[in-house]
GROMACS .gro file of C-alpha atoms in nm:
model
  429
    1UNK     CA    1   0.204   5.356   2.683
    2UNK     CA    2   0.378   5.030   2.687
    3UNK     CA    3   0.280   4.788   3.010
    4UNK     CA    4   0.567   4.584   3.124
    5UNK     CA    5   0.540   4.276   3.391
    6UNK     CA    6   0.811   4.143   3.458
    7UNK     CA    7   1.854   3.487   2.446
    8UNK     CA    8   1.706   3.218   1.852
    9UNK     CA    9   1.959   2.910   1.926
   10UNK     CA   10   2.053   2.612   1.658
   11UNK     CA   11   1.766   2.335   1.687
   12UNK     CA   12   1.754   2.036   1.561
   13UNK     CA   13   1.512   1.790   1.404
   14UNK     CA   14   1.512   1.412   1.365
   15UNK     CA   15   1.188   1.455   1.074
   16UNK     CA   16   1.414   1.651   0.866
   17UNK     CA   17   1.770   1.585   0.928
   18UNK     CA   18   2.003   1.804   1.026
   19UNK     CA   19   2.000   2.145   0.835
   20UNK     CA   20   2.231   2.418   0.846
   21UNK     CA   21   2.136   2.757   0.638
   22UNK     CA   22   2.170   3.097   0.648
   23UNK     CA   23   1.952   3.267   0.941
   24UNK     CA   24   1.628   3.440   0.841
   25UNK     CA   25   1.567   3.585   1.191
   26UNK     CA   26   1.835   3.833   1.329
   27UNK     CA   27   2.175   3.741   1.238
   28UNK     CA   28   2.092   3.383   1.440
   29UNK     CA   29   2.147   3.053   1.334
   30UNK     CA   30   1.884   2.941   1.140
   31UNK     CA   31   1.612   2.710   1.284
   32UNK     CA   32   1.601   2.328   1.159
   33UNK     CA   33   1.328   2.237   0.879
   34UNK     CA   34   1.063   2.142   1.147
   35UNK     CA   35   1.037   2.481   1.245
   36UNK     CA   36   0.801   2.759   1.093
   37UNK     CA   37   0.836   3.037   1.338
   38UNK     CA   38   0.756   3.370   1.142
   39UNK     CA   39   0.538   3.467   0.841
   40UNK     CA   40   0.737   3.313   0.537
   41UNK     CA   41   0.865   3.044   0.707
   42UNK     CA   42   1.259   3.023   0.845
   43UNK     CA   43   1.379   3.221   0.545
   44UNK     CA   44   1.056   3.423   0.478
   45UNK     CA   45   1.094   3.275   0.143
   46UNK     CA   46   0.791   3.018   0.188
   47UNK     CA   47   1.045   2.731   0.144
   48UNK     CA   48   1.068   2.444   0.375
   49UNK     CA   49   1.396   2.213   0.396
   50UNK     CA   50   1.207   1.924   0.449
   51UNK     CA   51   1.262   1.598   0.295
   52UNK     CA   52   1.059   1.257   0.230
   53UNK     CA   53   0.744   1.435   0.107
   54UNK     CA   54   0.498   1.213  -0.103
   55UNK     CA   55   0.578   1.258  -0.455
   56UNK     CA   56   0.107   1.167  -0.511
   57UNK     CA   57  -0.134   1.160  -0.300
   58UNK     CA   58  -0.465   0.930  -0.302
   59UNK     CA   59  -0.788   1.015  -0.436
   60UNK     CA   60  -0.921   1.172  -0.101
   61UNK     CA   61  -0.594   1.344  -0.053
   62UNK     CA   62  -0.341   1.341   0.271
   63UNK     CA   63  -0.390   1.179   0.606
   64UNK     CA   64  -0.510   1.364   0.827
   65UNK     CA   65  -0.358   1.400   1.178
   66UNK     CA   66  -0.636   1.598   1.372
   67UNK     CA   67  -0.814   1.899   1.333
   68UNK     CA   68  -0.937   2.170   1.567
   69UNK     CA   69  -1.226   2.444   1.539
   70UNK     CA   70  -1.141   2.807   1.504
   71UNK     CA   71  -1.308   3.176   1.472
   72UNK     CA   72  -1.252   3.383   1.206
   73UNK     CA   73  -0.920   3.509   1.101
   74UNK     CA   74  -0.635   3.502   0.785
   75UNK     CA   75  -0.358   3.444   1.066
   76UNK     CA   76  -0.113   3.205   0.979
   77UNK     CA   77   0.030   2.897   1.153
   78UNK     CA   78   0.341   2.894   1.332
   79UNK     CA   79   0.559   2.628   1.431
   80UNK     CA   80   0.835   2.602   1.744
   81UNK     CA   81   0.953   2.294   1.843
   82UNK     CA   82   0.616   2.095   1.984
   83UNK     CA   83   0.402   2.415   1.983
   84UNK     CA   84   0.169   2.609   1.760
   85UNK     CA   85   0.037   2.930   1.728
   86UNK     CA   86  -0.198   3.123   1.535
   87UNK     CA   87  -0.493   3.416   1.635
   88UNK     CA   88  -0.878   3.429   1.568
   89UNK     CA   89  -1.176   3.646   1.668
   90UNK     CA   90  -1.413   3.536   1.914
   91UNK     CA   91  -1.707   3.745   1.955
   92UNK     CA   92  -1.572   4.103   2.072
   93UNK     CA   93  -1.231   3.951   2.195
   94UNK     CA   94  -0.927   3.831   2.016
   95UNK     CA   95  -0.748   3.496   2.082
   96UNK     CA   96  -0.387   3.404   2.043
   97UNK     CA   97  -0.351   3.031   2.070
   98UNK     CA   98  -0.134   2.776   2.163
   99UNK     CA   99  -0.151   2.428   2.020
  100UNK     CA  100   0.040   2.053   2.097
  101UNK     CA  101   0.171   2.048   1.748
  102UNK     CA  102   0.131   1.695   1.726
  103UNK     CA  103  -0.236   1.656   1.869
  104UNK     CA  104  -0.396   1.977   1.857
  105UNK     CA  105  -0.474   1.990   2.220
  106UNK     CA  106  -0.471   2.331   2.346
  107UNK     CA  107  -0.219   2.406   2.614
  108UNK     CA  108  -0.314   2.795   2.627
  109UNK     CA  109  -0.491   3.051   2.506
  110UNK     CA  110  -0.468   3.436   2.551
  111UNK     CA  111  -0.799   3.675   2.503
  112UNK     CA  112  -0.856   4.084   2.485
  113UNK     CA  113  -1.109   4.281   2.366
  114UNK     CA  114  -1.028   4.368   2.027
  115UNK     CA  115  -1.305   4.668   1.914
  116UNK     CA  116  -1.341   4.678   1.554
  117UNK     CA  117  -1.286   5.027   1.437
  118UNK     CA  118  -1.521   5.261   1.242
  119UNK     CA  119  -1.506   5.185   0.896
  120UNK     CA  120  -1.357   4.839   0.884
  121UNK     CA  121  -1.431   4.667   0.595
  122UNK     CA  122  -1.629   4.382   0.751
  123UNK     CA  123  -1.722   4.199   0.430
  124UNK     CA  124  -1.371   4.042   0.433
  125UNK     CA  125  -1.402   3.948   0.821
  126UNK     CA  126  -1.296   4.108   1.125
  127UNK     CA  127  -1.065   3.860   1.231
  128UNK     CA  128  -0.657   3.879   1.272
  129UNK     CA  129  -0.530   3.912   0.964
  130UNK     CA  130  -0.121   3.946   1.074
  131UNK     CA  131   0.072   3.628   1.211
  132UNK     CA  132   0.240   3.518   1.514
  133UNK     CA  133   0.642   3.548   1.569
  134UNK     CA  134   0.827   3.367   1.800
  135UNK     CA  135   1.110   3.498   1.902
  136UNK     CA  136   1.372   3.400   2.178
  137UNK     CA  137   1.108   3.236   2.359
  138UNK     CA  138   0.828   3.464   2.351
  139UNK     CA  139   0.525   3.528   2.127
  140UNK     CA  140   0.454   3.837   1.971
  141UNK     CA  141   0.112   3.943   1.778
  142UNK     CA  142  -0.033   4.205   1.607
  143UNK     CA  143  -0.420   4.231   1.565
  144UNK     CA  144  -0.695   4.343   1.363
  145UNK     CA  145  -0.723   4.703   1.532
  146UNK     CA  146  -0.351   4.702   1.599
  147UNK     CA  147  -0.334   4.574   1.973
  148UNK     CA  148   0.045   4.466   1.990
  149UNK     CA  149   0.122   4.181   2.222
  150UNK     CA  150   0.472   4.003   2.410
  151UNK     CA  151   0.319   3.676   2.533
  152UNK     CA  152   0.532   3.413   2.766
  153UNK     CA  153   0.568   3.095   2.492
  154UNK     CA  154   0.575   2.871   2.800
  155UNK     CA  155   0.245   2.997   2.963
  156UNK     CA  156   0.047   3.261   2.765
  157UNK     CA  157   0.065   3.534   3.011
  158UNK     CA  158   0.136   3.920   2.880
  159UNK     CA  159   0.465   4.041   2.934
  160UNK     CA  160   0.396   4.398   2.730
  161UNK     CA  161   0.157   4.597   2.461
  162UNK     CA  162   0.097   4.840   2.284
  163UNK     CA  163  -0.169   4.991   2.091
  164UNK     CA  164  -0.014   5.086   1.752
  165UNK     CA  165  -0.235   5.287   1.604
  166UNK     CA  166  -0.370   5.497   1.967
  167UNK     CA  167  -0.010   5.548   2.112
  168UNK     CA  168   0.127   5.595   1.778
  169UNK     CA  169  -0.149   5.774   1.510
  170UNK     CA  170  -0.066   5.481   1.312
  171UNK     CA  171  -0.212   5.433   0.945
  172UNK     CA  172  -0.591   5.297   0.996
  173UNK     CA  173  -0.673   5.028   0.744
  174UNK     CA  174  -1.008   4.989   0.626
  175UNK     CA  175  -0.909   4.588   0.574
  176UNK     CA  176  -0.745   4.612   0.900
  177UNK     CA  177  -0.392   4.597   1.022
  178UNK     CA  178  -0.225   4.252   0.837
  179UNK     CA  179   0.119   4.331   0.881
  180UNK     CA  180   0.313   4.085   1.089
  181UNK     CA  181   0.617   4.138   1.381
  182UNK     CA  182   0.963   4.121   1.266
  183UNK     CA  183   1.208   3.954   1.530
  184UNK     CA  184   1.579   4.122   1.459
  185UNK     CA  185   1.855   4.076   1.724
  186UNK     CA  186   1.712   4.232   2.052
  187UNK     CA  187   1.412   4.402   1.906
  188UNK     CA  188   1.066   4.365   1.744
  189UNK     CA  189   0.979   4.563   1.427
  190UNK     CA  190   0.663   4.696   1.340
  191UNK     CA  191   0.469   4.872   1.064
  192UNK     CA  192   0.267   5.174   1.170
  193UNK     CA  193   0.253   5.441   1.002
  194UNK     CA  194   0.230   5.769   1.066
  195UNK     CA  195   0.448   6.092   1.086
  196UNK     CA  196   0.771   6.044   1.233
  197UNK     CA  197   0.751   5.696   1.370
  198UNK     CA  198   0.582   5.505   1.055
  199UNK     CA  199   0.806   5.211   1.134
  200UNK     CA  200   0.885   5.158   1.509
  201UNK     CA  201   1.140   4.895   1.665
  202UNK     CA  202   1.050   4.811   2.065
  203UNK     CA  203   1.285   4.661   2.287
  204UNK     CA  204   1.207   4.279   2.311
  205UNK     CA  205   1.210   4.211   2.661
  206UNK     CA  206   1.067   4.546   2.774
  207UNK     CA  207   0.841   4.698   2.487
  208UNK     CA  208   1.032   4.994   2.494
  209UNK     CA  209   1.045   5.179   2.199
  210UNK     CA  210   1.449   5.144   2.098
  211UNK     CA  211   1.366   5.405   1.739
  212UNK     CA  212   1.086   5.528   1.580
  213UNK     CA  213   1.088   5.679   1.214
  214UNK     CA  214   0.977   5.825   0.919
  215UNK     CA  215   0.650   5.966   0.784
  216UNK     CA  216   0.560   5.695   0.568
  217UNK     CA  217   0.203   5.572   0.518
  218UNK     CA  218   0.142   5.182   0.586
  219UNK     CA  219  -0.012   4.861   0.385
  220UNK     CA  220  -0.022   4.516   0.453
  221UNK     CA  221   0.315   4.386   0.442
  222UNK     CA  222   0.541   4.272   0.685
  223UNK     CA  223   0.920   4.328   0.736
  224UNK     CA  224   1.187   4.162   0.548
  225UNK     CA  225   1.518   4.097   0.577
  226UNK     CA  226   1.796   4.080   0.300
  227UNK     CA  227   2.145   4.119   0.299
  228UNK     CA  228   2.304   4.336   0.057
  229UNK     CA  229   2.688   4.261   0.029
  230UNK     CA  230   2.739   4.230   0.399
  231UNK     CA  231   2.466   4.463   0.534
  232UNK     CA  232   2.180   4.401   0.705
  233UNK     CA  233   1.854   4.584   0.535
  234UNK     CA  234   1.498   4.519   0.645
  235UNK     CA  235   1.267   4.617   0.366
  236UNK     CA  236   0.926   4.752   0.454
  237UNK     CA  237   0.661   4.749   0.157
  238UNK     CA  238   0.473   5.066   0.268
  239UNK     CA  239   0.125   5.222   0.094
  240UNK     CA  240   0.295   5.407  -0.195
  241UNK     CA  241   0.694   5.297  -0.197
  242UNK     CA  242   0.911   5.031  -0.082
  243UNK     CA  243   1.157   5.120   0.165
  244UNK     CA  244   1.503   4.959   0.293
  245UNK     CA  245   1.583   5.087   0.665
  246UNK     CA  246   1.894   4.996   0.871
  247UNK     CA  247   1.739   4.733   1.125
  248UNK     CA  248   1.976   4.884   1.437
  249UNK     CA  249   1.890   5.230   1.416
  250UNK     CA  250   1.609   5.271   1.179
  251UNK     CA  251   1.794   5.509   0.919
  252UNK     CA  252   1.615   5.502   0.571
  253UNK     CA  253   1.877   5.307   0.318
  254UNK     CA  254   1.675   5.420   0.003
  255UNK     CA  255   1.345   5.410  -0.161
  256UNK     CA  256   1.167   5.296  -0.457
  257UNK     CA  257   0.795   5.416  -0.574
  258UNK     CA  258   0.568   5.162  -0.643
  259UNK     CA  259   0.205   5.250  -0.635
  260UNK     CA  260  -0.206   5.157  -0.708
  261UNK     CA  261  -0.500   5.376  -0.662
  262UNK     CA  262  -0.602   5.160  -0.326
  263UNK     CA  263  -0.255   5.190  -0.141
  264UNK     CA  264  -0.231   4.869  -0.061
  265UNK     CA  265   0.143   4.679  -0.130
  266UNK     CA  266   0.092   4.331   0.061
  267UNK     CA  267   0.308   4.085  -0.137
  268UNK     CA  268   0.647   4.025   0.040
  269UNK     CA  269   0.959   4.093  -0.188
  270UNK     CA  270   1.197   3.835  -0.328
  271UNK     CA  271   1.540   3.899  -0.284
  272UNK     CA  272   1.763   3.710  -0.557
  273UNK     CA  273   2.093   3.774  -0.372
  274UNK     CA  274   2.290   3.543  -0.687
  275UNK     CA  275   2.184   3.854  -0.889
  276UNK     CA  276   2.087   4.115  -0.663
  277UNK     CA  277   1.741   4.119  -0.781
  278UNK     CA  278   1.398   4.219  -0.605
  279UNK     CA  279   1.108   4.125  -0.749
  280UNK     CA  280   0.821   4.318  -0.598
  281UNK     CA  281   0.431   4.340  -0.724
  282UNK     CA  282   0.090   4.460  -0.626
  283UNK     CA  283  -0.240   4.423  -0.798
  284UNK     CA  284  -0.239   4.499  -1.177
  285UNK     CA  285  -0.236   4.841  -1.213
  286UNK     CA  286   0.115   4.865  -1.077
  287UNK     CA  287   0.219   4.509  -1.159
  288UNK     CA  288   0.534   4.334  -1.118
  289UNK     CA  289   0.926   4.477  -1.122
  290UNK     CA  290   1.276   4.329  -1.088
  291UNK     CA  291   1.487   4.613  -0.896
  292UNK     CA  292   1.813   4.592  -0.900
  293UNK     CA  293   2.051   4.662  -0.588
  294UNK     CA  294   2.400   4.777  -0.609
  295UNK     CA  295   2.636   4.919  -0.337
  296UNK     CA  296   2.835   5.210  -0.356
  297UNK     CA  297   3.018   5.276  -0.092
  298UNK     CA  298   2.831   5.282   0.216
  299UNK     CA  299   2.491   5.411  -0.018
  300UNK     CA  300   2.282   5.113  -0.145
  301UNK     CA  301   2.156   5.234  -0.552
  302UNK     CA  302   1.867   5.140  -0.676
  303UNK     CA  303   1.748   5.097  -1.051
  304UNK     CA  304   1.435   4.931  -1.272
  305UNK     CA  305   1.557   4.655  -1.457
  306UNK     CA  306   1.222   4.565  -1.633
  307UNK     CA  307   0.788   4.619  -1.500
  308UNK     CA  308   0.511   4.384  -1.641
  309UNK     CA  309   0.191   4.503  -1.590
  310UNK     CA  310   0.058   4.165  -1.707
  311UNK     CA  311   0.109   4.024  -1.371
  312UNK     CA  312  -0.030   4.199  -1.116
  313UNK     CA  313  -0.097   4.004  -0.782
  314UNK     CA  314  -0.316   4.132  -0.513
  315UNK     CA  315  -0.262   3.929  -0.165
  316UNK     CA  316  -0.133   3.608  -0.265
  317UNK     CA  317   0.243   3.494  -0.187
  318UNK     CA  318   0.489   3.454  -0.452
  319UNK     CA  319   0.828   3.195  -0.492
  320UNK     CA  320   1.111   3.187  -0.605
  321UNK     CA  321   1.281   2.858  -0.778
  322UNK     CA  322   1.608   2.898  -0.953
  323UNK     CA  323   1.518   3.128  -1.196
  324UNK     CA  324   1.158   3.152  -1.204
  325UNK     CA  325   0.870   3.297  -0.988
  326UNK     CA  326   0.564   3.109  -0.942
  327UNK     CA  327   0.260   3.323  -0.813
  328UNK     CA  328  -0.116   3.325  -0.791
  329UNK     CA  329  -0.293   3.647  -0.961
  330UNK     CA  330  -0.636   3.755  -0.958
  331UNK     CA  331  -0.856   3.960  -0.781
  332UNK     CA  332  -1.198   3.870  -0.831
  333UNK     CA  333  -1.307   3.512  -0.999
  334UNK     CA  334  -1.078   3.227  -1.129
  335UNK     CA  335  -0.723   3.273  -1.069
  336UNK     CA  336  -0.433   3.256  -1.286
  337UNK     CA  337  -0.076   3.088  -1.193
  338UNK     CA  338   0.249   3.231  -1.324
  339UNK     CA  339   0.576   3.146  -1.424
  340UNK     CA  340   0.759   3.447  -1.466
  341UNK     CA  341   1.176   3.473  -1.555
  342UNK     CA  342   1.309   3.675  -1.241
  343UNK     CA  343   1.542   3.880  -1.501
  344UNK     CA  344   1.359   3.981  -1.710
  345UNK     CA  345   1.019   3.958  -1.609
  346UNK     CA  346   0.886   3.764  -1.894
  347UNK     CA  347   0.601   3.538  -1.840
  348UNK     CA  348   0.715   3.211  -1.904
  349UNK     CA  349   0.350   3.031  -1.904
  350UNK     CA  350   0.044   3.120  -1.709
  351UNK     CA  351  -0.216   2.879  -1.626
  352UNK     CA  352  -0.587   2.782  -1.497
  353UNK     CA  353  -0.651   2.558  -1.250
  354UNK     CA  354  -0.707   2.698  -0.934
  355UNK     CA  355  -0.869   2.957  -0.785
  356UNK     CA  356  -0.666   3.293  -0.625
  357UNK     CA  357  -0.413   3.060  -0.444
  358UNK     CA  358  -0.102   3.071  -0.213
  359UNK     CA  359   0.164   2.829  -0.182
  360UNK     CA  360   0.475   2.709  -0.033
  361UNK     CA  361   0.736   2.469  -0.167
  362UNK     CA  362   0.944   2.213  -0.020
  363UNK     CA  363   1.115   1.842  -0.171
  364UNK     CA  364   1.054   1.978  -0.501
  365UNK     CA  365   0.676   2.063  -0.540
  366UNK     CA  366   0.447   2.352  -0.481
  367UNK     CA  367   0.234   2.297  -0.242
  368UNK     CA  368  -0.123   2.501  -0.345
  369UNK     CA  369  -0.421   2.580  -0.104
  370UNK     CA  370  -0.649   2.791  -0.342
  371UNK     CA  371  -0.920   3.078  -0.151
  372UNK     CA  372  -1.170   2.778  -0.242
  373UNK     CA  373  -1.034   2.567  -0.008
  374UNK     CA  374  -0.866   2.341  -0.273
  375UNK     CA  375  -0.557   2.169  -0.154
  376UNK     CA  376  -0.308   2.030  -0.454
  377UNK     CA  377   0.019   1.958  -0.515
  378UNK     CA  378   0.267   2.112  -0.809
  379UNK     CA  379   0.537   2.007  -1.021
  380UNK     CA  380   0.701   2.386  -1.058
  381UNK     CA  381   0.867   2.398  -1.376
  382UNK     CA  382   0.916   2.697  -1.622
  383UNK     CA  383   0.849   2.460  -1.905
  384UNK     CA  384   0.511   2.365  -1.824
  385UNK     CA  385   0.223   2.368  -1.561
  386UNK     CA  386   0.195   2.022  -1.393
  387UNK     CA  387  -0.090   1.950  -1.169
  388UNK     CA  388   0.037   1.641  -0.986
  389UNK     CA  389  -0.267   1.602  -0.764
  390UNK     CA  390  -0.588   1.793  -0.606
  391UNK     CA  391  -0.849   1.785  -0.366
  392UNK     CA  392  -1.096   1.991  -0.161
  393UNK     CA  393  -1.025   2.034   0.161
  394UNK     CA  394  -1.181   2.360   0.387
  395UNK     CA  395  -1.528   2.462   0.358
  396UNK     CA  396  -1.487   2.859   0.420
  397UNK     CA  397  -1.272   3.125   0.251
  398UNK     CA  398  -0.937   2.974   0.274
  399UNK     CA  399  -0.679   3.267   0.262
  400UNK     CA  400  -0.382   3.165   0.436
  401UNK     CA  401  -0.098   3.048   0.374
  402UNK     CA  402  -0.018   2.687   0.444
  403UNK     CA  403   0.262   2.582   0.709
  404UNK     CA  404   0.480   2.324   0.671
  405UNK     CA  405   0.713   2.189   0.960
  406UNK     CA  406   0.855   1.868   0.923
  407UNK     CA  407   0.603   1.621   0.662
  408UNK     CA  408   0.339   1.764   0.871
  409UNK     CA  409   0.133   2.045   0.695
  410UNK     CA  410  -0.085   2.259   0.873
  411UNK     CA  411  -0.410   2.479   0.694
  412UNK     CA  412  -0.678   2.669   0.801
  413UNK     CA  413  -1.018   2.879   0.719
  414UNK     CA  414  -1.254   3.077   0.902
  415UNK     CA  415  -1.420   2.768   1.072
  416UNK     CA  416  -1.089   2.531   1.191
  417UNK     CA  417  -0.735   2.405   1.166
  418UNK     CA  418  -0.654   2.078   0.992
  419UNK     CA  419  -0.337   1.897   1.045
  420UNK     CA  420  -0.226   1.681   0.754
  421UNK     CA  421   0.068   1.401   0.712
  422UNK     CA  422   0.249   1.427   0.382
  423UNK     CA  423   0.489   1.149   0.416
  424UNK     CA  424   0.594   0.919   0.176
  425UNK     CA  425   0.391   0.669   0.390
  426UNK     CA  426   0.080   0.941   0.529
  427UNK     CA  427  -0.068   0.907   0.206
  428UNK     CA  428  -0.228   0.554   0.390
  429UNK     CA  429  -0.639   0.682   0.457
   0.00000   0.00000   0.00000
């Protein structure tokens, strides 16, 4: 049962200019560069606007701004304004917590009891894997064992849960539930799985379930949204398909198969809405496809333009740059990066240099962390694979994606949370 106690608007931001864009979140104008309020960043393309980023940096890399210590947990960094948020496990609790952007002083933090269920994979952790979304000033979080949290953004303090899997017989994950909130309009999407409310959309002041739907199994993805000539569609990357649902009432658009022998789809899609590509892909046995979306009438078609099972990528983020995608793939053991043409799925180059990796981009470069803890910085072209610079950085398992708001980039491991100054003039030690 849900437990209730108790509207995005334009910012702006002197780092990075003014920017206008499209909204990523709910129809909403679209938050300035300095923000980084969902997984994927304000588009939940892993692109930053951000300007006057150091083209080098020195031998012993970026400055860095401050650092704080952290539990375990994959959970990403999110950025609102002069805040921060991200989740770790402490002992038997969980801990969502709140950060001075600029500092790294804490201003709050919010702990539960988080029980690790039976069969949890524990070699990989048993920290939060899913990340923070802040939406209309609140916080909302999904953990390990699928407690679902509404946090006050100003204090900490619950406003509602749930328990996804207990109140819903969602999908239990032996790498635990990953998949992060979706903010659209007035509600919150989530993942779940299980028969007849596999995807479930809750009120966003009041945790009240607006729809639940479908029968589908779930992964490890997280809700996206595209727009497909004028309608809204939020895809959902589920265990054995991908799915597009109608984000007001939840009413299954269409469906493509897409499948591997561990049922587990984690990659978020690219949407190429210049040619009405998707580019999807899961670890090598299913490999990578460009889908392409065309509306007929009021029924959205969908057909296989081309598959490569040469690139198959199993948790790391992919990106999208004109007309190439730039991903990390391996599994086990050194990683390979790709260039591969989003038409027609040819591999334009693939590369050493870095271990399984994800990345963002922003001013024109890739920016790398590598499950090493490697930090380095790209020159993404579909000609050639430029290693501008590289250095290591984190200590532990490094598996999250970095953050970028403003020139200020934010990573993190299992053991802490390093703030770092990419500037044209943080490159000073």
């Amino acid at each position: 049962m849900y437990i209730a106690e108790n509207t995005l608007g334009r910012r702006l931001s002197i780092a990075c200019g003014l920017v206008a864009a499209v909204t990523a979140l709910a129809g909403a104008p679209t938050p300035a560069a300095a923000q980084w309020k969902q997984w994927g960043g304000p588009h939940q393309d892993f692109k930053a606007d951000c300007k006057g980023l150091a083209d080098e940096w020195p031998d012993e890399g970026p400055k860095k701004l401050w650092s704080q210590k952290l539990g375990q947990g994959y959970s990403a960094i999110v950025v609102d304004d002069d805040r921060l948020f991200t989740m770790y496990r402490e002992d038997d609790q969980e801990v969502v917590l709140c950060l001075d952007a600029k500092t790294g002083k804490k201003i709050w933090d919010f702990k539960y009891i988080a029980p690790i269920k039976e069969g949890h994979a524990a070699e990989f952790g048993t920290g939060p894997r899913a990340t923070p979304l802040v939406f209309d000033k609140r916080v909302y979080t999904i953990g390990v064992s699928g407690q679902m949290h509404c946090l006050s953004r100003k204090t900490g303090k619950k406003v509602w849960s749930h328990d996804l899997w207990e109140e819903f017989d969602g999908t239990v994950l032996n790498h635990g539930y990953s998949s992060s909130p979706f903010g659209y309009k007035n509600l919150v999407i989530a993942m779940v799985g299980g028969k007849g409310h596999s995807i479930v959309a809750f009120d966003k002041k009041t945790g009240k379930p607006a729809w639940k739907r479908h029968d589908f199994v779930n992964s490890y993805s997280t809700p996206k949204l595209i727009n497909v000539d004028g309608e809204d569609q939020v895809l959902c990357f589920m265990a054995t398909e991908l799915v597009a649902i109608d984000p007001v009432k939840g009413a299954l658009k269409w469906s493509f198969p897409h499948q591997n022998r561990w049922k587990q789809n984690v990659t978020l899609p690219i949407w190429d809405d210049k040619e009405h590509l998707l580019f999807i892909t899961s670890s090598p046995e299913a490999g990578s496809k460009g889908l392409k979306l065309t509306k007929n009438g009021k029924k959205t078609e969908v057909s296989e333009v081309w598959a490569n099972k040469r690139v198959g990528v199993h948790h790391s983020n992919a990106i999208q740059i004109g007309d190439t995608i730039y991903t990390s793939a391996a599994q086990r053991g050194p990683g390979l990066f790709y260039a591969v043409d989003v038409k027609t799925g040819e591999v334009k180059w693939k590369e050493r240099g870095f271990a399984k990796a994800n990345c963002i981009y922003a001013d024109g470069k890739l920016i790398v962390l590598d499950e090493d803890g490697n930090l380095g910085l790209v020159d993404p072209s579909p000609e050639k694979f430029k290693i501008i610079a590289q250095v290591p950085l984190l200590s532990k398992v490094s598996w999250t994606v970095p953050t970028l708001a403003g020139t200020t980039l934010y990573v993190r491991d299992q053991n802490e949370l390093i703030a770092l100054d990419l500037s044209d003039g943080g490159s000073e030690s």
